[in-house]
mmCIF file of N, CA and C in Angstrom:
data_model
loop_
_atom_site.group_PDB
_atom_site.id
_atom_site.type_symbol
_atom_site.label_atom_id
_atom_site.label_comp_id
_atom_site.label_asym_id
_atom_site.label_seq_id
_atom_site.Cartn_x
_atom_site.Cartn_y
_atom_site.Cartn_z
ATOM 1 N N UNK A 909 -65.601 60.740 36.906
ATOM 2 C CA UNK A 909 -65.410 59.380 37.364
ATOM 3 C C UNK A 909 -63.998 58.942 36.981
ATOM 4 N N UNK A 910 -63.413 58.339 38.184
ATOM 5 C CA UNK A 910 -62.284 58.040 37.656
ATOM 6 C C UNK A 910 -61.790 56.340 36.876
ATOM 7 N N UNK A 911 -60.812 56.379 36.380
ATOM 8 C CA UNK A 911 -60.613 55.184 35.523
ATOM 9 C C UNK A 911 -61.157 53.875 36.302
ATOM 10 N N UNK A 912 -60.546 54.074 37.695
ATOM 11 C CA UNK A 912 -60.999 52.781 38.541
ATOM 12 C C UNK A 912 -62.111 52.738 38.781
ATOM 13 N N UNK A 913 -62.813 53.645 38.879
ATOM 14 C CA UNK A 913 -64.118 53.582 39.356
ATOM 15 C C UNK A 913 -65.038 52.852 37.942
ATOM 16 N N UNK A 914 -64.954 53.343 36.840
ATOM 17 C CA UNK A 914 -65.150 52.871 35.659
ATOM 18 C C UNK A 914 -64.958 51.439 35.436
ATOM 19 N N UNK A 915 -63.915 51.221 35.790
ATOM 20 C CA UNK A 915 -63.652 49.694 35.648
ATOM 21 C C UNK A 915 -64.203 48.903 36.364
ATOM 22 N N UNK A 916 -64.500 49.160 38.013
ATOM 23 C CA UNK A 916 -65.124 48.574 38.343
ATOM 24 C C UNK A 916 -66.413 48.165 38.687
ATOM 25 N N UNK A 917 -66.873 49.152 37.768
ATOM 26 C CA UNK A 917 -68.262 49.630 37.248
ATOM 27 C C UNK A 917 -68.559 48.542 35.825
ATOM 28 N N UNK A 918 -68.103 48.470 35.462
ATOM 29 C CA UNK A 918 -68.099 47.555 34.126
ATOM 30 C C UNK A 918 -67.846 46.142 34.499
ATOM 31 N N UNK A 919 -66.900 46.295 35.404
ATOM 32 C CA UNK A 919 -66.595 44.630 35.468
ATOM 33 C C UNK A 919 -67.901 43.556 36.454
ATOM 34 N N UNK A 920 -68.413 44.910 37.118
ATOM 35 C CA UNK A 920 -69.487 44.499 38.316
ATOM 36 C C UNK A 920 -70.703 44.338 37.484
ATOM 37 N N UNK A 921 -71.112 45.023 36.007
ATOM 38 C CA UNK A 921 -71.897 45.298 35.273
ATOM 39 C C UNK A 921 -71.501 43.653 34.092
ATOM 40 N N UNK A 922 -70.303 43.281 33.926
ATOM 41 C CA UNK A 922 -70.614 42.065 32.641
ATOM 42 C C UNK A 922 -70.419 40.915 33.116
ATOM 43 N N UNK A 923 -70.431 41.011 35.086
ATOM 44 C CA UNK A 923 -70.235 39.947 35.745
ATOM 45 C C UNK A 923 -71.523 39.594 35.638
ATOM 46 N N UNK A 924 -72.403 40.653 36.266
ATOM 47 C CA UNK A 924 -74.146 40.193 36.214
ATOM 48 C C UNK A 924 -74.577 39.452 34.902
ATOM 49 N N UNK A 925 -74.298 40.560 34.065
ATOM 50 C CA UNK A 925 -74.974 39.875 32.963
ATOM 51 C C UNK A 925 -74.518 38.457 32.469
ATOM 52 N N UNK A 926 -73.144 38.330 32.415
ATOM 53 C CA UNK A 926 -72.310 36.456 32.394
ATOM 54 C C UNK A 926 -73.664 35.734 33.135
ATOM 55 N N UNK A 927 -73.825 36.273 34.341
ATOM 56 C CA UNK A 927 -74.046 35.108 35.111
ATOM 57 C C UNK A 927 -76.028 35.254 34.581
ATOM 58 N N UNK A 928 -76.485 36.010 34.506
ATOM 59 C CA UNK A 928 -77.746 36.050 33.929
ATOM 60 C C UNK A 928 -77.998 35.274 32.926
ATOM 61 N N UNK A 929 -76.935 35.148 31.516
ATOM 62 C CA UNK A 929 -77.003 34.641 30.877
ATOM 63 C C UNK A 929 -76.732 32.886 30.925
ATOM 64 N N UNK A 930 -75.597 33.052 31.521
ATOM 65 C CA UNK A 930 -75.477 31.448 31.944
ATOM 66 C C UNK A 930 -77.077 30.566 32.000
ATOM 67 N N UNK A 931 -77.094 31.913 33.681
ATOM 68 C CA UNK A 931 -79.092 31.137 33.968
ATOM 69 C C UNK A 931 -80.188 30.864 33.393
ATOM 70 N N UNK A 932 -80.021 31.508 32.175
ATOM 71 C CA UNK A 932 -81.006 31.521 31.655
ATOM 72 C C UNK A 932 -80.907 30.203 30.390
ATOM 73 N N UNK A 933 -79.780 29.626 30.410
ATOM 74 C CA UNK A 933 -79.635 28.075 28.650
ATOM 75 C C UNK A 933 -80.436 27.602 29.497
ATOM 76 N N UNK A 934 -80.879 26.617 28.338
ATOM 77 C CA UNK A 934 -82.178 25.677 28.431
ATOM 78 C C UNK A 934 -81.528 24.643 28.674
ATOM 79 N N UNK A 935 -81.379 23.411 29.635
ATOM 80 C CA UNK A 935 -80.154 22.087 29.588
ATOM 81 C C UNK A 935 -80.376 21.315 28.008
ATOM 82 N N UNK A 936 -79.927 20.774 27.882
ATOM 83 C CA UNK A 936 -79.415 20.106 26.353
ATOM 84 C C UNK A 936 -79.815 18.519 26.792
ATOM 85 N N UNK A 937 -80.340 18.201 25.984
ATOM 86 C CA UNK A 937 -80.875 16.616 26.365
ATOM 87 C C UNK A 937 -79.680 16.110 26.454
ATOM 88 N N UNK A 938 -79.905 14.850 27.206
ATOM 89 C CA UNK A 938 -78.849 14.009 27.344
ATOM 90 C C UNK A 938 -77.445 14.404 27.951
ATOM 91 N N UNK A 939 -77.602 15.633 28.327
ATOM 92 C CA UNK A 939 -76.164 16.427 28.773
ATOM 93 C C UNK A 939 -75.800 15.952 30.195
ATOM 94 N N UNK A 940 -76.239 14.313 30.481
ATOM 95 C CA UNK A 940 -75.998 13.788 32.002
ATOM 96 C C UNK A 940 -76.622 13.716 32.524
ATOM 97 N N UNK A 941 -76.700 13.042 34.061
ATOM 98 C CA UNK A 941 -77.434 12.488 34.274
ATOM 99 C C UNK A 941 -78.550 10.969 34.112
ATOM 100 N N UNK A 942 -80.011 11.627 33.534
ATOM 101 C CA UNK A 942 -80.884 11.093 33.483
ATOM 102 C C UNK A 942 -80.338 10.229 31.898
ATOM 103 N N UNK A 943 -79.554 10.145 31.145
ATOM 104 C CA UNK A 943 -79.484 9.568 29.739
ATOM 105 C C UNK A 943 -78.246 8.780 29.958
ATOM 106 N N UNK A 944 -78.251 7.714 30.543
ATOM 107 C CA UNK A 944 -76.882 6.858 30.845
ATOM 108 C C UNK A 944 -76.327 6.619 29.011
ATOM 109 N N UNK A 945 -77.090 6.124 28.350
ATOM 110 C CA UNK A 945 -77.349 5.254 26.841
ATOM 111 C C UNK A 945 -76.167 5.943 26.007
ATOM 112 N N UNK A 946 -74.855 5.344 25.475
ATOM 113 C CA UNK A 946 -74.216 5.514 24.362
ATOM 114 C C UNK A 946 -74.751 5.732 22.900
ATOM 115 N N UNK A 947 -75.051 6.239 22.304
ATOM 116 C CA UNK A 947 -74.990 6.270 20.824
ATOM 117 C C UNK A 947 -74.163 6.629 20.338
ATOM 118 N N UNK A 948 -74.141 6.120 19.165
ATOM 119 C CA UNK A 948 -72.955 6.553 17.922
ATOM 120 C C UNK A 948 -73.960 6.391 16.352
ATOM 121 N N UNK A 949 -74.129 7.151 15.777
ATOM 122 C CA UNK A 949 -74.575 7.633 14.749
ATOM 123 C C UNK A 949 -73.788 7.271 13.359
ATOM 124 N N UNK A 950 -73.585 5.756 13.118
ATOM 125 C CA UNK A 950 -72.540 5.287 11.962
ATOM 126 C C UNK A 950 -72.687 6.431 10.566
ATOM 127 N N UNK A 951 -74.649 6.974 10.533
ATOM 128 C CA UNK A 951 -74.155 7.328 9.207
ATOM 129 C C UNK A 951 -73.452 9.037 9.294
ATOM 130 N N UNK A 952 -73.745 9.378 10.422
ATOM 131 C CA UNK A 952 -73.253 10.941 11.030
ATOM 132 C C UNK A 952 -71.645 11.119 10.903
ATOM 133 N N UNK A 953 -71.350 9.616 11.210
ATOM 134 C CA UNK A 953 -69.670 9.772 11.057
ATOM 135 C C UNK A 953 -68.793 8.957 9.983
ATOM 136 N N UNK A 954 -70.184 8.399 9.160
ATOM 137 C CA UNK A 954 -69.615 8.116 7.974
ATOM 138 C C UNK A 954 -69.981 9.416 6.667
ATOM 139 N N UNK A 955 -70.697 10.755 7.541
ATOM 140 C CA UNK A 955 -70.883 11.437 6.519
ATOM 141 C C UNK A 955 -69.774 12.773 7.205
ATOM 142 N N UNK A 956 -69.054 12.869 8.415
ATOM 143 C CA UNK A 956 -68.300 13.532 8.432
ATOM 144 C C UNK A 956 -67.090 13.238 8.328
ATOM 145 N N UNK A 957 -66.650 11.855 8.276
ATOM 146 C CA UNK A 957 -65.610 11.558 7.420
ATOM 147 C C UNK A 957 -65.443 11.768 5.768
ATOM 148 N N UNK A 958 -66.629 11.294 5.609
ATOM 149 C CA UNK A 958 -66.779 11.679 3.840
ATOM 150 C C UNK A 958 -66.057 13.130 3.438
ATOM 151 N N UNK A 959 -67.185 14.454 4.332
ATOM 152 C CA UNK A 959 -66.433 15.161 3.938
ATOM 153 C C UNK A 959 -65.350 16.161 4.429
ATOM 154 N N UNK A 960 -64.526 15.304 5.219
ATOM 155 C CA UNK A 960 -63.257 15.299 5.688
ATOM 156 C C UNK A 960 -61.980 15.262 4.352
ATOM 157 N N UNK A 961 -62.836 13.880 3.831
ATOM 158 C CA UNK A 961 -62.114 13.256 2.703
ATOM 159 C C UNK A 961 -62.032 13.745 1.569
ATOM 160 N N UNK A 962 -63.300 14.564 1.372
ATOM 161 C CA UNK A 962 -63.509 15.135 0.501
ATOM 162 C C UNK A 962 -62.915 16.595 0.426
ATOM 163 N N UNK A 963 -62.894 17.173 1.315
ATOM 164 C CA UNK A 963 -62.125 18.204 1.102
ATOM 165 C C UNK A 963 -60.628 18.163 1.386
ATOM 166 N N UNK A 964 -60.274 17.170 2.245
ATOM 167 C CA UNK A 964 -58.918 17.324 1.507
ATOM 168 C C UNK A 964 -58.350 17.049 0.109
ATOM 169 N N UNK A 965 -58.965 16.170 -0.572
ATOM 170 C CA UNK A 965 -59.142 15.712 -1.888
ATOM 171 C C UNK A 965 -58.963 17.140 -2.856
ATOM 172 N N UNK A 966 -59.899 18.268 -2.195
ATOM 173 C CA UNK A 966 -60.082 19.192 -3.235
ATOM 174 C C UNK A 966 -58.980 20.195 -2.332
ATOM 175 N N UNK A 967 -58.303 20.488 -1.184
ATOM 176 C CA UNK A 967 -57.021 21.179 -0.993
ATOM 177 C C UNK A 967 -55.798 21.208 -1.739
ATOM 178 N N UNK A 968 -55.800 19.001 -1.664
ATOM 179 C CA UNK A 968 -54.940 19.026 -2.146
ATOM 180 C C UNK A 968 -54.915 19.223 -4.247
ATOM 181 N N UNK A 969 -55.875 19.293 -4.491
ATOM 182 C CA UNK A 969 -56.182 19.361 -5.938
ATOM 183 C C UNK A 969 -55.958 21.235 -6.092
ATOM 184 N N UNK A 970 -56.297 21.855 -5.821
ATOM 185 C CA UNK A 970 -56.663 23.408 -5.821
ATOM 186 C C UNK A 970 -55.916 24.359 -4.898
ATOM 187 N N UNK A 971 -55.449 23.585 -3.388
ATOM 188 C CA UNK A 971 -54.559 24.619 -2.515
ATOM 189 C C UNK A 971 -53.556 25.089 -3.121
ATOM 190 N N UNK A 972 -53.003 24.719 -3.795
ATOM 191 C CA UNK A 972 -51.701 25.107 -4.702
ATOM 192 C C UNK A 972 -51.646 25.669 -5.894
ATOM 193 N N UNK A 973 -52.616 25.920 -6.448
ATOM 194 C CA UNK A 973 -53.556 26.347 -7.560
ATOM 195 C C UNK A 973 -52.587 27.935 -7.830
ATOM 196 N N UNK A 974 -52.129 28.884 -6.964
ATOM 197 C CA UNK A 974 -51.351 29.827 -7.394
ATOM 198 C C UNK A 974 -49.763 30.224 -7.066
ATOM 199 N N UNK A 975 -49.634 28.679 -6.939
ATOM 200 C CA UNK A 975 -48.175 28.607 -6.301
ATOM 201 C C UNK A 975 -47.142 29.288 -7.390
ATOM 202 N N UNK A 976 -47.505 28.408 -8.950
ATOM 203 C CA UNK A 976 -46.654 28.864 -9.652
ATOM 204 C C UNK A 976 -46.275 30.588 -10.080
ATOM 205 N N UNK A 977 -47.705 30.925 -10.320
ATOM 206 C CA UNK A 977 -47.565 32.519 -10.372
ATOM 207 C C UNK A 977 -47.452 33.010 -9.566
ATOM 208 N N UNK A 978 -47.551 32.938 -8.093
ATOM 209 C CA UNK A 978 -46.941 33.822 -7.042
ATOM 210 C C UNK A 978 -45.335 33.607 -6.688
ATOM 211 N N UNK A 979 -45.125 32.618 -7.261
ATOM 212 C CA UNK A 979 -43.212 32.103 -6.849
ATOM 213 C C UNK A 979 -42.588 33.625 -7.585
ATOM 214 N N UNK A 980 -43.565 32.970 -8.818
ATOM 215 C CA UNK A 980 -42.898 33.853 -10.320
ATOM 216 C C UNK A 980 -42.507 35.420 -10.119
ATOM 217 N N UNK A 981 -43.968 35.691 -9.504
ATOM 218 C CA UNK A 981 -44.487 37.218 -9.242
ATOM 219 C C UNK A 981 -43.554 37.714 -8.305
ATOM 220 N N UNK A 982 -43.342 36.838 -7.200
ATOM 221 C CA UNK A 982 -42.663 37.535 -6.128
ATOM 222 C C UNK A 982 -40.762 37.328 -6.532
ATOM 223 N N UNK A 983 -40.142 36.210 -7.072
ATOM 224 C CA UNK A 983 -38.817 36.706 -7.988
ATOM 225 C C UNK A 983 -38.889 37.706 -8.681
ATOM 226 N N UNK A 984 -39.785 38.228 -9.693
ATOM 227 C CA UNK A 984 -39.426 38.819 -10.740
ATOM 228 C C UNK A 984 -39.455 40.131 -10.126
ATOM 229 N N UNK A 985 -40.454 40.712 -8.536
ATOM 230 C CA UNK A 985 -40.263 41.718 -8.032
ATOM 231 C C UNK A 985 -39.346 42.076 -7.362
ATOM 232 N N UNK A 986 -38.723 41.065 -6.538
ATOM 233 C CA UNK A 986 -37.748 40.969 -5.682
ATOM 234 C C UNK A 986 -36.125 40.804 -6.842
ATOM 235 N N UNK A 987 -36.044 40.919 -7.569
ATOM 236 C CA UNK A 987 -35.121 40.798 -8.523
ATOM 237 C C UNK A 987 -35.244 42.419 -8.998
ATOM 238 N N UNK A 988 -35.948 42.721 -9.390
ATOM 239 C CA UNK A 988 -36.583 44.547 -9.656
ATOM 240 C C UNK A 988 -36.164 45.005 -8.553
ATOM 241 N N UNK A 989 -35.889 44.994 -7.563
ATOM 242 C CA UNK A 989 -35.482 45.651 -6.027
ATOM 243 C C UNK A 989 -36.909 45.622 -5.729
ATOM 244 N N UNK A 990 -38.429 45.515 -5.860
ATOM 245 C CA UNK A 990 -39.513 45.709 -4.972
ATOM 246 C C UNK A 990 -39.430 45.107 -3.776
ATOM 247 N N UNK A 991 -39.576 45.866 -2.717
ATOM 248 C CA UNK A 991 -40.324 44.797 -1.307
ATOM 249 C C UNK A 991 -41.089 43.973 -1.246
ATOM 250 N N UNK A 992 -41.971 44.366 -2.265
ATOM 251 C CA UNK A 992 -43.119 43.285 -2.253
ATOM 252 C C UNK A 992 -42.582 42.234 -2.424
ATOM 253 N N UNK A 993 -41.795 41.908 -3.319
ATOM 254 C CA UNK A 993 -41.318 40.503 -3.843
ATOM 255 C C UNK A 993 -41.109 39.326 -2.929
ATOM 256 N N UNK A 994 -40.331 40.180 -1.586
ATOM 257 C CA UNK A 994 -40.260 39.496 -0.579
ATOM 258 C C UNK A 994 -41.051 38.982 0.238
ATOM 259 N N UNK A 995 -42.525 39.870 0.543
ATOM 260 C CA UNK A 995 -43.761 39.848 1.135
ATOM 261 C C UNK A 995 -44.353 39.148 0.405
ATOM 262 N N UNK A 996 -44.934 38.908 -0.597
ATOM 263 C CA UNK A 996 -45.053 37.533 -1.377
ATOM 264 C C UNK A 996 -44.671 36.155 -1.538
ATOM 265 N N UNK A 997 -43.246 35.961 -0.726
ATOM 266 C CA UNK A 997 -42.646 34.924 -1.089
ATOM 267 C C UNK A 997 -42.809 34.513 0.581
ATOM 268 N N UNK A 998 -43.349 35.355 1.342
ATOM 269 C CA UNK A 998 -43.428 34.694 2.861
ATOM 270 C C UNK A 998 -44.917 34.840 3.110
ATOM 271 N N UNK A 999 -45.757 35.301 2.415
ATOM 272 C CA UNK A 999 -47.444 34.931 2.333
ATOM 273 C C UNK A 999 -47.163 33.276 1.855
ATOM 274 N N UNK A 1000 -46.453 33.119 0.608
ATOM 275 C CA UNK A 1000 -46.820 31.755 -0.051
ATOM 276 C C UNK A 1000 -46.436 30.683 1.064
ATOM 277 N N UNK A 1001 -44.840 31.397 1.371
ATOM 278 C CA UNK A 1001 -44.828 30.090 2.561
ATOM 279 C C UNK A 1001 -45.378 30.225 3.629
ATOM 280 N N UNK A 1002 -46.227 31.100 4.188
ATOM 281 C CA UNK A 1002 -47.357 31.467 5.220
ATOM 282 C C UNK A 1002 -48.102 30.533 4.747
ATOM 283 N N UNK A 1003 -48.604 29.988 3.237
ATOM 284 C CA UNK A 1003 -50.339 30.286 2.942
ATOM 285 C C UNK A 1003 -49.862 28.305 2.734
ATOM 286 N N UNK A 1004 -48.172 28.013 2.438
ATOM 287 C CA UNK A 1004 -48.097 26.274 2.405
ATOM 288 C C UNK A 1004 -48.477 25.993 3.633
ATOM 289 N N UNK A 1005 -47.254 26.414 4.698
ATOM 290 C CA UNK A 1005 -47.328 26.242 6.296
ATOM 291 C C UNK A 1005 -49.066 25.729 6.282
ATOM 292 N N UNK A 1006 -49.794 26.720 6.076
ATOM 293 C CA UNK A 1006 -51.201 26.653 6.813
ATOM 294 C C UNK A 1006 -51.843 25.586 6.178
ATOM 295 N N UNK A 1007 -51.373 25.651 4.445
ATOM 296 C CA UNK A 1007 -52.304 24.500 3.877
ATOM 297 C C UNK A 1007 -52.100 23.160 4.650
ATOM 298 N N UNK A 1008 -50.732 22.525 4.561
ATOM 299 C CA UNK A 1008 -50.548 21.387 4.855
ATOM 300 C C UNK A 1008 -51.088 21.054 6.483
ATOM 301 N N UNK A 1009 -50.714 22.089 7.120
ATOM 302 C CA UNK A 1009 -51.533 21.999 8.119
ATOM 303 C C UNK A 1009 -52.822 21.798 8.677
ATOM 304 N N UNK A 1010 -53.915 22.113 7.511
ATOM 305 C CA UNK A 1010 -55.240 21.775 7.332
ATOM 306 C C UNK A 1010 -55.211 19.838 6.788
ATOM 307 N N UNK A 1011 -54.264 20.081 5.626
ATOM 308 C CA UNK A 1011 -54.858 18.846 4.980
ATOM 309 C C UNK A 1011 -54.236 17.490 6.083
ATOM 310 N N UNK A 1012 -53.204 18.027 6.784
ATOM 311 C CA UNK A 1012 -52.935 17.311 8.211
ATOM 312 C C UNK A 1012 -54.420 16.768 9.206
ATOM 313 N N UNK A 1013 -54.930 18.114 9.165
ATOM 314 C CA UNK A 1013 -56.166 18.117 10.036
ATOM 315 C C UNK A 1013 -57.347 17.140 9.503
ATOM 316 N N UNK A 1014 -57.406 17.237 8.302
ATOM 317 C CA UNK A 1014 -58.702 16.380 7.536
ATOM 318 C C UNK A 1014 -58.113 14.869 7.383
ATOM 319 N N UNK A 1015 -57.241 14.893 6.882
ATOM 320 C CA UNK A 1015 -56.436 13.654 7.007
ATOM 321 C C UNK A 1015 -57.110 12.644 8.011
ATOM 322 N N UNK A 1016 -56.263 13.955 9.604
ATOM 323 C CA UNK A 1016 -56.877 13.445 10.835
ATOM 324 C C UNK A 1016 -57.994 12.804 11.322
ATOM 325 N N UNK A 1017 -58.871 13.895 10.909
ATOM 326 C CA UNK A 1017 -60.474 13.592 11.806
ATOM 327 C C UNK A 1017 -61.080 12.585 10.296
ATOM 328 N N UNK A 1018 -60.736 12.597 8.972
ATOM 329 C CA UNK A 1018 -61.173 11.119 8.079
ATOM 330 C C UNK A 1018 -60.573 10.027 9.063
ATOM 331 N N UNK A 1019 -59.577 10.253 9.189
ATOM 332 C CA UNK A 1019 -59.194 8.562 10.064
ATOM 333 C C UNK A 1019 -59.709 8.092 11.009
ATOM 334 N N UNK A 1020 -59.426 9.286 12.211
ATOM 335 C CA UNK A 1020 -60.133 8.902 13.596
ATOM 336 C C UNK A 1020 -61.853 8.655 13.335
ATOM 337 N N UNK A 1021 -62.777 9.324 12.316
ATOM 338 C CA UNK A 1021 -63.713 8.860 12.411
ATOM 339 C C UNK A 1021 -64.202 7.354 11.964
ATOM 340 N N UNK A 1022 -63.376 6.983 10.931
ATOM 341 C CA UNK A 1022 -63.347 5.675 10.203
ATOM 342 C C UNK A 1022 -63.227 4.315 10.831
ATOM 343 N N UNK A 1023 -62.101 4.989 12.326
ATOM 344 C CA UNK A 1023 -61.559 4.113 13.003
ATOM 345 C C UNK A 1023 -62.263 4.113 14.386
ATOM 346 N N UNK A 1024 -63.264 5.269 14.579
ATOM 347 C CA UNK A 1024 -64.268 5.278 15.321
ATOM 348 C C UNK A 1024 -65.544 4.640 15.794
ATOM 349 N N UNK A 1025 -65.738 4.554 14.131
ATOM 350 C CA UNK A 1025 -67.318 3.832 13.284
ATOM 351 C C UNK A 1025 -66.460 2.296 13.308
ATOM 352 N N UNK A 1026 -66.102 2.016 13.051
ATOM 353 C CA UNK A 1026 -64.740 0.388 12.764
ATOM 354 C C UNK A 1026 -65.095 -0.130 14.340
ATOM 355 N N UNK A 1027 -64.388 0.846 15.084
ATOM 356 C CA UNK A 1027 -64.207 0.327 16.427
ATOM 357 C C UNK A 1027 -65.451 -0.093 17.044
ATOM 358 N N UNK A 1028 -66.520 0.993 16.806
ATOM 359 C CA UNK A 1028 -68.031 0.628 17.412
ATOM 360 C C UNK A 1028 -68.746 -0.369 17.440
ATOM 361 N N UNK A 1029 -68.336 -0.827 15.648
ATOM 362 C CA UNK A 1029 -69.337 -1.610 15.019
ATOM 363 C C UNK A 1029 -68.630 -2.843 15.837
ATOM 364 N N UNK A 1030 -67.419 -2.921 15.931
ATOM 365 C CA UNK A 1030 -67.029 -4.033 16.121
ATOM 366 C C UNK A 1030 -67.497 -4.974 18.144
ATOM 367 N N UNK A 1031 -67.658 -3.401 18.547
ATOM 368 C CA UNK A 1031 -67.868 -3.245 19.878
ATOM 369 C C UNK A 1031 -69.155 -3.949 20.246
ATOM 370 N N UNK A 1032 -69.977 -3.355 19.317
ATOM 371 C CA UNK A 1032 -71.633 -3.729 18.925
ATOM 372 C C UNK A 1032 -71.390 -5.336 19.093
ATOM 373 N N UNK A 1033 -70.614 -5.544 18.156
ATOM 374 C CA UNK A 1033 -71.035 -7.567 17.984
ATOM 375 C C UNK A 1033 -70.079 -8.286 18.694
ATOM 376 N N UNK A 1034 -68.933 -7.433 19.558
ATOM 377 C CA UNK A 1034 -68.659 -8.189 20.480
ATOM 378 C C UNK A 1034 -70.014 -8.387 21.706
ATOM 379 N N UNK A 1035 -70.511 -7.556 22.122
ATOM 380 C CA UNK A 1035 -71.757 -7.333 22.937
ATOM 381 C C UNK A 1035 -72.876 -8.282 22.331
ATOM 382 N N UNK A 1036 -72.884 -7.837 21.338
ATOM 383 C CA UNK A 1036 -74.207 -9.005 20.377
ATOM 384 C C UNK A 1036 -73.523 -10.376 20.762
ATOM 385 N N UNK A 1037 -72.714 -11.034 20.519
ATOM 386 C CA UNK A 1037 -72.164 -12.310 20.733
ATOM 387 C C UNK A 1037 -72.105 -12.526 22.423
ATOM 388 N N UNK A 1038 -71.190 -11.830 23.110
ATOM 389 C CA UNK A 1038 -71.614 -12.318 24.534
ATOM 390 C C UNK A 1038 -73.246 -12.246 25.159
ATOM 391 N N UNK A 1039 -74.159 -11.252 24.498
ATOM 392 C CA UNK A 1039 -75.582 -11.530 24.887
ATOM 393 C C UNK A 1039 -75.937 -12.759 24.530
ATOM 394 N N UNK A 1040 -75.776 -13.463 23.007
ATOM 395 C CA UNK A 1040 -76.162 -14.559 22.836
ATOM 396 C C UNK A 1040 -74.762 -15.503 23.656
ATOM 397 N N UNK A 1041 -74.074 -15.691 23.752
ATOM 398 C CA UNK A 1041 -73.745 -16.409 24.448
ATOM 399 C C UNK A 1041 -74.199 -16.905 25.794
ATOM 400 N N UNK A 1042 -74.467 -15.730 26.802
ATOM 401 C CA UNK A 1042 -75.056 -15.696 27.824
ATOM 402 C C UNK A 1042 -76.566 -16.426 27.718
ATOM 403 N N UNK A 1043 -77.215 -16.166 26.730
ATOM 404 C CA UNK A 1043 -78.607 -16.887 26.718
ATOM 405 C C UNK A 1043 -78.531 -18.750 26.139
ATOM 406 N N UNK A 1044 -77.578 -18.689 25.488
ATOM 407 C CA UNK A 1044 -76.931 -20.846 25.105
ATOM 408 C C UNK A 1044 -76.823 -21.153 26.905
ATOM 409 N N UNK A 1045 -75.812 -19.985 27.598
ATOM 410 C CA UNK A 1045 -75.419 -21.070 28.607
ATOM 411 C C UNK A 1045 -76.947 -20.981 30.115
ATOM 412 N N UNK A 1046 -77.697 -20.518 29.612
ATOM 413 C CA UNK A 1046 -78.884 -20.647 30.544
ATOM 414 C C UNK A 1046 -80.159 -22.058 30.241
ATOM 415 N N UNK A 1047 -79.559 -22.453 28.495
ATOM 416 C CA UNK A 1047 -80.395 -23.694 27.975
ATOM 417 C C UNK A 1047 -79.461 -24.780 28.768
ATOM 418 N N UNK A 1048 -78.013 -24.833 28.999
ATOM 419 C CA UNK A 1048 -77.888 -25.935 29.684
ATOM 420 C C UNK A 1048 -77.472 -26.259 30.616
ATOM 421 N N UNK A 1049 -77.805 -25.839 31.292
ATOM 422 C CA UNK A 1049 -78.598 -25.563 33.255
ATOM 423 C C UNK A 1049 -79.336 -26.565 33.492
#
């Protein structure tokens, strides 16, 4: 058999199955349609902000936790002529790059959820107030 034939033997073979599988998920409530209804879950996103908050709390407490001995480790090799010394000293700034970049990320999604739950609640009693409003101006009719 040749390569093409193979290939298109396989590709005709994980097309079926993609699409078998597709057919076969169960729909997911509320995934449209029939569930017009908004929810928002204050304590769901006051508990994934929490620990948003919380772990950046402990990044920034512990991400740095071997900064000093790897600075150290990788001069004192790179001063020795080792290679490593050098490969060490671009893991650490590999391993800052990525930290701050996380604690960027948690930062993030603590805020946007805070300001999510904030925004809702507030959304809620604008709605609560124009319902009761709407029901005063039908008493004086």
């Amino acid at each position: 058999m040749s390569f093409e034939e193979e290939w298109a033997s396989v590709r005709s073979a994980s097309a079926t199955n993609v699409s078998m599988r597709l057919n076969q998920v169960a729909p997911e409530p509320g995934g449209g349609g029939g569930n017009a209804d908004l929810s928002v879950d204050q304590d769901k996103l006051g508990a994934i902000g929490s620990a948003a908050y919380a772990l950046h709390g402990r990044l920034v407490k512990d991400g740095n936790h071997a900064r000093t001995n790897t600075t150290e480790a990788a001069t004192g090799m790179s001063s020795n002529g080792f290679l490593t010394g050098s490969a060490m000293s671009t893991v650490q700034e590999t391993w800052s790059s990525q930290l701050n970049t996380l604690l960027d990320a948690c930062a993030n999604i603590s805020n946007h959820l805070d300001y999510s739950a904030a925004s809702h609640a507030k959304e809620e009693e604008d709605i609560r107030a124009a319902l009761a409003a709407s029901k005063i101006n039908e008493y004086f009719k």
